[in-house]
Coordinates of N, CA and C in Angstrom, one line a residue:
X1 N 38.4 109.3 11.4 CA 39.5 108.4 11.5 C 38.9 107.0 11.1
X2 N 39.5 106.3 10.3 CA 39.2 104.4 10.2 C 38.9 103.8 11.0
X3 N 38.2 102.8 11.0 CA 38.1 101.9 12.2 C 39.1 101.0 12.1
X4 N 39.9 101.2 11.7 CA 41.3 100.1 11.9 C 41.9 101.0 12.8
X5 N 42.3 102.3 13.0 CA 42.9 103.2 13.9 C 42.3 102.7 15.4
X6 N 40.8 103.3 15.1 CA 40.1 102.8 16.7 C 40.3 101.7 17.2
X7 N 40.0 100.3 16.3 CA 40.3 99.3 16.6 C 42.0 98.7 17.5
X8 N 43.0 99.3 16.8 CA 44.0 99.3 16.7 C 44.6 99.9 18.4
X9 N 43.7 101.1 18.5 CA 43.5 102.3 19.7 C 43.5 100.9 20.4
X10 N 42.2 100.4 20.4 CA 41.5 99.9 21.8 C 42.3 98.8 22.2
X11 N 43.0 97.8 21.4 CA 44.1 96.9 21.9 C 45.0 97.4 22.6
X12 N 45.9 98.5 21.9 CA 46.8 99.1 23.1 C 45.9 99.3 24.1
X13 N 45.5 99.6 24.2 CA 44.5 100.9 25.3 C 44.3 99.7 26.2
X14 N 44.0 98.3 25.8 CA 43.4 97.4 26.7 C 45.1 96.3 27.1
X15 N 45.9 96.7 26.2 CA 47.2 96.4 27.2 C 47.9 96.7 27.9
X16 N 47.6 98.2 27.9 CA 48.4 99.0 28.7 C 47.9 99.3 30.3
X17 N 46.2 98.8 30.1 CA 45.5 98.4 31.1 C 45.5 97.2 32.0
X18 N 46.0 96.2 31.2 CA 46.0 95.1 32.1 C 47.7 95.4 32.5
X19 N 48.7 96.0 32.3 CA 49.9 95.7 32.6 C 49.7 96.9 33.8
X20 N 49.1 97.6 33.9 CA 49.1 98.5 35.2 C 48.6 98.0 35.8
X21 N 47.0 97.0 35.4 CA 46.7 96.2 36.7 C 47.6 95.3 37.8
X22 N 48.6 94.8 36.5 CA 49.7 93.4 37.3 C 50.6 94.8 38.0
X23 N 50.9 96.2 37.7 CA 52.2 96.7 38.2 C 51.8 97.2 39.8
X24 N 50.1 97.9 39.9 CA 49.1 98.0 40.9 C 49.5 96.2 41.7
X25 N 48.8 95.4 41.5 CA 49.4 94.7 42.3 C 50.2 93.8 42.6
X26 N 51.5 93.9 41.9 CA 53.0 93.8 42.0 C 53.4 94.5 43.0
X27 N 53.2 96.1 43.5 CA 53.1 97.0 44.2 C 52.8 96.9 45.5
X28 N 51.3 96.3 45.5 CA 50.7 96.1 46.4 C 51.1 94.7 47.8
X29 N 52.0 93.8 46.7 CA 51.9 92.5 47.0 C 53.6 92.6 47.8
X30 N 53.9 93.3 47.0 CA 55.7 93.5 47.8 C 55.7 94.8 49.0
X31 N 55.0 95.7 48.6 CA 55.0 96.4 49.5 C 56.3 97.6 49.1
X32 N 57.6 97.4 50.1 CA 58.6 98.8 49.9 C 59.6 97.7 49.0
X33 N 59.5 96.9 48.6 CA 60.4 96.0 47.5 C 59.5 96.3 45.8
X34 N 58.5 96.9 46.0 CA 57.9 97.6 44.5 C 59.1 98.3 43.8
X35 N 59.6 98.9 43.9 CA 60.6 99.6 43.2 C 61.8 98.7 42.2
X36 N 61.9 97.5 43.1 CA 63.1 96.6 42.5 C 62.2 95.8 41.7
X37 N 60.5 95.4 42.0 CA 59.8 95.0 40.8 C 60.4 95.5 39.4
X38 N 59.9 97.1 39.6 CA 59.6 97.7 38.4 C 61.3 97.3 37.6
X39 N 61.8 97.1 37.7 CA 63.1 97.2 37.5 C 63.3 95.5 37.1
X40 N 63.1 95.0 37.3 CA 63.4 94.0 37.3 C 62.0 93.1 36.0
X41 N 60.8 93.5 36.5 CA 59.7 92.7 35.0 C 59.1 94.2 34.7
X42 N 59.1 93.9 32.9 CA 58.0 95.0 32.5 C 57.1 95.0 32.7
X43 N 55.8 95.8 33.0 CA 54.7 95.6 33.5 C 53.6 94.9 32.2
X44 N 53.5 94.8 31.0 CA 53.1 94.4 30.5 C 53.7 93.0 29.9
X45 N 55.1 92.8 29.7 CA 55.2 91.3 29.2 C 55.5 90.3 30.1
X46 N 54.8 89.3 29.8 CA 54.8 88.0 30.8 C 53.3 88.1 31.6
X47 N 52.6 89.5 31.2 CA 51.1 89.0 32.0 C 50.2 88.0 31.9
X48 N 49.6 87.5 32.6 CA 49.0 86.4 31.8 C 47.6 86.2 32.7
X49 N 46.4 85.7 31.2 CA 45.0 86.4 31.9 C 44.4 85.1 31.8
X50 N 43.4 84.5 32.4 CA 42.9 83.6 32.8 C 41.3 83.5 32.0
X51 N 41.1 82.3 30.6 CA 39.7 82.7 30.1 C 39.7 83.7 29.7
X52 N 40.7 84.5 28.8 CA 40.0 85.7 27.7 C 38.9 85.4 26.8
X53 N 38.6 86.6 26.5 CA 37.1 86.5 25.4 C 37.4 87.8 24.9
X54 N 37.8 87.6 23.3 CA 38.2 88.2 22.5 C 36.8 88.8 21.6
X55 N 36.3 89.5 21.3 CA 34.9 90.1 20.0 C 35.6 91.0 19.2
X56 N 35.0 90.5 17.9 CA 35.1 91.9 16.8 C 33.9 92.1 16.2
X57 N 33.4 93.2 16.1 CA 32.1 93.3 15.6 C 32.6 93.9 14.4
X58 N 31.2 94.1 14.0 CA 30.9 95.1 12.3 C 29.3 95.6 12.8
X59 N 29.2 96.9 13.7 CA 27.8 97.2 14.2 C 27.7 96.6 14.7
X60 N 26.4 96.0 14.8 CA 25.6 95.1 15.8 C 25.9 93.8 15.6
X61 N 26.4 93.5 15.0 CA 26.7 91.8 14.3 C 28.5 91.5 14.7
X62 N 28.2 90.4 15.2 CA 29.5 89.8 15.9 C 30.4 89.2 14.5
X63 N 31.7 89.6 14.3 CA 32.5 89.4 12.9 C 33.2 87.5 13.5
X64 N 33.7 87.6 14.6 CA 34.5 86.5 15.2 C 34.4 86.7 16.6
X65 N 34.6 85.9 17.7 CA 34.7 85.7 18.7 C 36.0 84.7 19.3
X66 N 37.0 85.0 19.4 CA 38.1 84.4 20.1 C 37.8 84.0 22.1
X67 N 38.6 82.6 22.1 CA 38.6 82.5 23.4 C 39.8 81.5 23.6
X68 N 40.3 81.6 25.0 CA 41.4 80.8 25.3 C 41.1 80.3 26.8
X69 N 41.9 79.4 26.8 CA 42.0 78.6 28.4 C 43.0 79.8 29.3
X70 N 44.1 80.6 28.6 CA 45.7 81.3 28.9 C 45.4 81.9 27.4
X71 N 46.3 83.3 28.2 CA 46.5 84.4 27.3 C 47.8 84.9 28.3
X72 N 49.0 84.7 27.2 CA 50.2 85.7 28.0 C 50.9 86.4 27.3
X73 N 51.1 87.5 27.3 CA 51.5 89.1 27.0 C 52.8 88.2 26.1
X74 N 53.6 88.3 25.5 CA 54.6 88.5 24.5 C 55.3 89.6 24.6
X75 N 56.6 89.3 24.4 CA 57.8 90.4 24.2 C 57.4 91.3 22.8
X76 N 57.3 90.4 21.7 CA 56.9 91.6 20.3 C 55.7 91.8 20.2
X77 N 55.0 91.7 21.4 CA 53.4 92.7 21.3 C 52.1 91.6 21.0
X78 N 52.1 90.6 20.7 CA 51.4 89.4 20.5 C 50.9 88.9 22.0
X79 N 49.6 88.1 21.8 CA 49.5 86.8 22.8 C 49.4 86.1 22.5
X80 N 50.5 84.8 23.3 CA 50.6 83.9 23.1 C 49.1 83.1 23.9
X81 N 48.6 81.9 23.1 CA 47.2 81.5 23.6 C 47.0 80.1 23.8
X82 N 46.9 79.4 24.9 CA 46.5 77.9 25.0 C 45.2 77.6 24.7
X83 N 44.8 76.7 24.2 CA 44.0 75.8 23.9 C 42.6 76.6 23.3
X84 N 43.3 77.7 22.2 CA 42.4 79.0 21.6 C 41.5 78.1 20.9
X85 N 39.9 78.6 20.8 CA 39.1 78.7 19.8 C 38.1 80.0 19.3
X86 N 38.5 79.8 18.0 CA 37.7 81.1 17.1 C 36.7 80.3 16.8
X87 N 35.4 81.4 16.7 CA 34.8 81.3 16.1 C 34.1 82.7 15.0
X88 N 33.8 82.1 14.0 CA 34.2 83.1 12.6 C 32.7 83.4 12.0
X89 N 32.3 83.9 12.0 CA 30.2 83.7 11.8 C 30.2 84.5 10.1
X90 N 29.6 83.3 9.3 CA 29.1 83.7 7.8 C 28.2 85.3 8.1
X91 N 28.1 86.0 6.9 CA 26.6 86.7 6.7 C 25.4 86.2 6.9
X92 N 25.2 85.1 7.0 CA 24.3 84.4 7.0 C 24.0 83.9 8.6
X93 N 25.2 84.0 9.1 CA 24.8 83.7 11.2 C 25.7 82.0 11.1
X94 N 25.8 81.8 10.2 CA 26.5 80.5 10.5 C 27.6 80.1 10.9
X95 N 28.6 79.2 11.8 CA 29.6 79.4 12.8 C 30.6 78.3 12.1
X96 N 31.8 79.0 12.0 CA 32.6 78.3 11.7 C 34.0 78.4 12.6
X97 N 34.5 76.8 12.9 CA 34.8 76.8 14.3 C 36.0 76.3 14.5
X98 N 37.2 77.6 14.7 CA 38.6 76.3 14.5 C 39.1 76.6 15.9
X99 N 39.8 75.8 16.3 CA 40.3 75.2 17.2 C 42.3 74.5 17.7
X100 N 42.4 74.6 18.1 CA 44.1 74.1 18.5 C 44.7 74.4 19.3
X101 N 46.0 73.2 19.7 CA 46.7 73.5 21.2 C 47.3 74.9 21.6
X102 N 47.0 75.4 20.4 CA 48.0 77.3 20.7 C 47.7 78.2 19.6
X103 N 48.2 79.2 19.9 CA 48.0 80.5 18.8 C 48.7 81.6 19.4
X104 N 48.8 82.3 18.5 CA 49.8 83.7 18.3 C 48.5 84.6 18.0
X105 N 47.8 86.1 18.7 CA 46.9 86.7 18.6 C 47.8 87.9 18.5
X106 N 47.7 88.8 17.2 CA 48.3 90.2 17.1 C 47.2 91.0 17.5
X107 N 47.1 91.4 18.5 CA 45.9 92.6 19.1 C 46.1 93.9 17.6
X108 N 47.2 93.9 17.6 CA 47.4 95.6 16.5 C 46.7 95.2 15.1
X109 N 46.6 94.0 14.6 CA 46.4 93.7 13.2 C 44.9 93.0 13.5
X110 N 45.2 92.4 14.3 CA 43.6 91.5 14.6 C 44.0 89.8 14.2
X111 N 44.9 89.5 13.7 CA 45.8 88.5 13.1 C 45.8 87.4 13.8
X112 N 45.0 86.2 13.9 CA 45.1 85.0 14.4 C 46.3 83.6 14.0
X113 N 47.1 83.0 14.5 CA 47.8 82.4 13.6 C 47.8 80.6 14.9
X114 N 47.0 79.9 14.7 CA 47.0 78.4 15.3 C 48.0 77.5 14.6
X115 N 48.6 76.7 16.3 CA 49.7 76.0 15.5 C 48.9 74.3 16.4
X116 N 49.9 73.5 15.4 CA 48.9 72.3 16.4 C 48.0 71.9 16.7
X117 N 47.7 70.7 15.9 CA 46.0 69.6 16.4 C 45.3 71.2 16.3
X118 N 45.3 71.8 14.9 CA 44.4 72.6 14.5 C 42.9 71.7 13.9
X119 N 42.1 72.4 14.4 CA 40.4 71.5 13.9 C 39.5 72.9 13.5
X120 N 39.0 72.5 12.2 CA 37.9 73.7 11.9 C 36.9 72.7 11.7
X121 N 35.6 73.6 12.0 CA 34.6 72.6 11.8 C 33.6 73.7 11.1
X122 N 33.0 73.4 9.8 CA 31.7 73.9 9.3 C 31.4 73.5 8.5
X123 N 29.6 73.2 8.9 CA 28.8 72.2 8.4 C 28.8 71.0 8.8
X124 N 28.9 70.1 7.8 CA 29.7 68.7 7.7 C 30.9 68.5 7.6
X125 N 31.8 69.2 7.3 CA 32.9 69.4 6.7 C 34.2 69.6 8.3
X126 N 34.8 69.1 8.3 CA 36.1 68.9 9.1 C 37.1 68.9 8.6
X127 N 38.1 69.9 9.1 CA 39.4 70.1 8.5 C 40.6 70.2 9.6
X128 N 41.5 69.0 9.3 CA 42.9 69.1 9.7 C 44.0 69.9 9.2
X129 N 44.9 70.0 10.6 CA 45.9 70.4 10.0 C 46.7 70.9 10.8
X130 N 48.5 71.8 10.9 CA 49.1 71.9 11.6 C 48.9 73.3 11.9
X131 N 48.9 74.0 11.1 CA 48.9 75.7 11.1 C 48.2 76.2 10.2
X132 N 47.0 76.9 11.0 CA 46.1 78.0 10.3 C 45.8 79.4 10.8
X133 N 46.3 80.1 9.7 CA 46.5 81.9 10.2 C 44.6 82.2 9.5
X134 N 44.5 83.1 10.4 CA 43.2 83.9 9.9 C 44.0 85.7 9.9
X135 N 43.7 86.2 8.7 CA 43.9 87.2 8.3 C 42.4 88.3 8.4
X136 N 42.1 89.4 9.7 CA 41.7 89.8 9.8 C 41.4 90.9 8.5
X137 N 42.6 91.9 8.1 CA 42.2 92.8 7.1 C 41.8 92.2 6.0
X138 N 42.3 90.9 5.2 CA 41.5 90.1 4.3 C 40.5 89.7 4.3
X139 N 40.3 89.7 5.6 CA 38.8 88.3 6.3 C 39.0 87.1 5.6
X140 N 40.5 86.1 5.7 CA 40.7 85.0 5.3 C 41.2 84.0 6.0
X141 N 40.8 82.4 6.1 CA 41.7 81.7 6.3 C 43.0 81.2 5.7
X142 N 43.9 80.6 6.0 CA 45.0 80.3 5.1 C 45.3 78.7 6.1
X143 N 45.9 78.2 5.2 CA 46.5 77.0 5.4 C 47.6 76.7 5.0
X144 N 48.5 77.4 5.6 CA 49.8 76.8 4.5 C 50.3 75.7 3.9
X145 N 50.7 75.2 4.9 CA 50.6 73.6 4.7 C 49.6 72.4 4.1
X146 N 50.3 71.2 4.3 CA 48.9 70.1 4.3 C 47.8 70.1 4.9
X147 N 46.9 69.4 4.5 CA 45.3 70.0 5.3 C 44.6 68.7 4.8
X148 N 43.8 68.0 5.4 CA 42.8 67.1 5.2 C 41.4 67.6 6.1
X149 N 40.2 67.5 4.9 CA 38.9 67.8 5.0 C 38.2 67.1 4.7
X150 N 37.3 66.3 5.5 CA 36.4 65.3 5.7 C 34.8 65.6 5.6
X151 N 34.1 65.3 4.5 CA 32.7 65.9 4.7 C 31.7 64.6 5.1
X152 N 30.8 64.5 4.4 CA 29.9 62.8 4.7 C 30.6 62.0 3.7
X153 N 30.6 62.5 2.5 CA 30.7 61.5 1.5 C 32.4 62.2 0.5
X154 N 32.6 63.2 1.2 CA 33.6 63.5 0.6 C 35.3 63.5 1.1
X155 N 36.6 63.5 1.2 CA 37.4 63.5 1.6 C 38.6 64.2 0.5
X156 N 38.7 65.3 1.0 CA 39.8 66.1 0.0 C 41.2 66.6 0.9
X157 N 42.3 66.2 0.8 CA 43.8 66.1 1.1 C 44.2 67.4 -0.2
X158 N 45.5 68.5 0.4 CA 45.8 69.2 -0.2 C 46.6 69.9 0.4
X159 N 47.6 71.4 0.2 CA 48.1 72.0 0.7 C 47.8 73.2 0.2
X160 N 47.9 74.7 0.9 CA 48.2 76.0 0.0 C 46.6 76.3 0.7
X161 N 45.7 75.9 1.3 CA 44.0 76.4 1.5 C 43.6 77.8 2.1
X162 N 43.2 78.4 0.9 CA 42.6 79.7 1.2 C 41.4 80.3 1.5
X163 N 40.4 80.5 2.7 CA 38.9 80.2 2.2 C 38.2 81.9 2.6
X164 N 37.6 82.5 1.8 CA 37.3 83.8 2.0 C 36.2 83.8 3.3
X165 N 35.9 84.1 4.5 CA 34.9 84.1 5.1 C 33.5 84.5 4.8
X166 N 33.4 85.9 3.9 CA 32.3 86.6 3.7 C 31.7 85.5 2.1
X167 N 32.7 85.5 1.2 CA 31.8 84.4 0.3 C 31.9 83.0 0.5
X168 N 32.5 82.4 0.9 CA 33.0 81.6 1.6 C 33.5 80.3 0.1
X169 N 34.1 81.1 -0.6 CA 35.0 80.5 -1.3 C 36.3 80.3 -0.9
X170 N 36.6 79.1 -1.6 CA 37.9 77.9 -1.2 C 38.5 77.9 -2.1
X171 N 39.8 78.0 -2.6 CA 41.2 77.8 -3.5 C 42.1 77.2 -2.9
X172 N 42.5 76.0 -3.5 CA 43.7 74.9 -2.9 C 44.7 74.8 -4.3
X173 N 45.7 75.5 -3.8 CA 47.3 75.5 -4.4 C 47.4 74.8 -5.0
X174 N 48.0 73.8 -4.4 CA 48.6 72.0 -4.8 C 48.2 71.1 -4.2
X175 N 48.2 69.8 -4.9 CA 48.3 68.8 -4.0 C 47.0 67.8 -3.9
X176 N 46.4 68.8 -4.9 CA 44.7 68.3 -4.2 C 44.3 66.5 -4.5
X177 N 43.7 66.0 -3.5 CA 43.6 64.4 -4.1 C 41.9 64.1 -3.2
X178 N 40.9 64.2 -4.3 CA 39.7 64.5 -3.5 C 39.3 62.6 -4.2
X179 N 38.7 62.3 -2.5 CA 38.1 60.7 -2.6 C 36.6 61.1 -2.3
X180 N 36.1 59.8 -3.2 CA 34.5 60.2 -3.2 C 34.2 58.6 -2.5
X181 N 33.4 58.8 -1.3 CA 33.3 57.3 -0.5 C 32.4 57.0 -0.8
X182 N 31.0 57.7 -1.7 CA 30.2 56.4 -1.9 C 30.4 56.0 -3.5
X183 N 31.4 56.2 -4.4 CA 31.4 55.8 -5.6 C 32.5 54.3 -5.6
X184 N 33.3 55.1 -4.4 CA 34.1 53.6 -3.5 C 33.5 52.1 -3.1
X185 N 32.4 52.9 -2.9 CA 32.1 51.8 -2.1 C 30.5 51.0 -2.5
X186 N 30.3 52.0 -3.8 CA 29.5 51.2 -4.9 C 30.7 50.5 -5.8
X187 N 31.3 50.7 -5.5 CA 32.9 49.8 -6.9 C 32.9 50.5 -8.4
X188 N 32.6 51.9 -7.7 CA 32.9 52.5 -9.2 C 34.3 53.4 -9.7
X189 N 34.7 53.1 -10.6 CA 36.2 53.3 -11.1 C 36.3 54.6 -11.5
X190 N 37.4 55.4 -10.8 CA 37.1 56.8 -11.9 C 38.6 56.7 -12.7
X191 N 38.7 57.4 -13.9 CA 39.7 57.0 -14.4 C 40.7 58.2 -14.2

């Protein structure tokens, strides 16, 4: 079988576990009113888990590592996530680090999608922006929108940003308006 199957396996498998944890003590906590529980919340949507720690590996080597402050079960199968940060590690071991007030996590696909005071950081290089999906089967970032990336000396504004993780090449759509601060600020003119 694929390891997208297994993979795929082990998220169910690990939600259908935490929703019998909350239905165990939903059960336990009402006592002979358990029955009007079950009836009343499904055992798996509305759970909500305190400091998840999300891993994907490839063998021995860590692919990303997801973490959140709140993780809460979703109606169409998603977690909804406060104050998520990924981290996304080159072939090379190096960490690249985004960040924002929320996210949408598809356990079935692997599918990361941050909305708000999104921050990636790698290297020197910092990038804004409102909404950034990471596509697990691609192994890509996306940026739909506008995006501003700040390096030492460099400053590039753009929309449409696509960055492959494994080569870690970058393609920008439209939009692109790259400032160079020390040619600025020797007074050199570009035409």
């Amino acid at each position: 079988m694929s390891p997208r199957f297994w993979a795929s396996l082990k998220w169910a498998s690990l939600a259908v576990s935490v929703g019998s944890m909350v239905l165990a003590v939903g059960l336990m906590v009402f006592g002979d009113h358990g029955a009007q529980l079950l009836r009343v919340v499904s055992p798996v949507v509305g759970t909500k888990v305190e400091k998840p720690l999300i891993v994907e590996r490839k063998g021995k080597r860590i692919l990303w590592r997801l973490q959140a402050d709140k993780a809460e079960q979703q109606t169409k199968g998603g977690l909804l996530l406060s104050r998520p940060t990924l981290e996304l590690f080159t072939d090379d071991g190096e960490k690249v680090t985004i960040s924002g007030a929320r996210a949408r996590f598809d356990p079935l696909h692997r599918n990361i999608v941050f909305r708000q005071q999104v921050v990636a950081l790698y290297r020197q290089w910092r990038l804004t922006c409102d909404t950034l999906a990471y596509d697990s089967s691609k192994d890509e970032v996306t940026v739909p929108g506008p995006f501003v990336a700040r390096g030492d000396k460099v400053t590039i504004k753009g929309a449409g940003l696509r960055a492959d993780r494994d080569s870690q090449r970058l393609w920008v759509e439209h939009g692109v308006n790259i400032e160079d601060r020390v040619s600025h600020l020797l007074g050199v003119q570009h035409p």
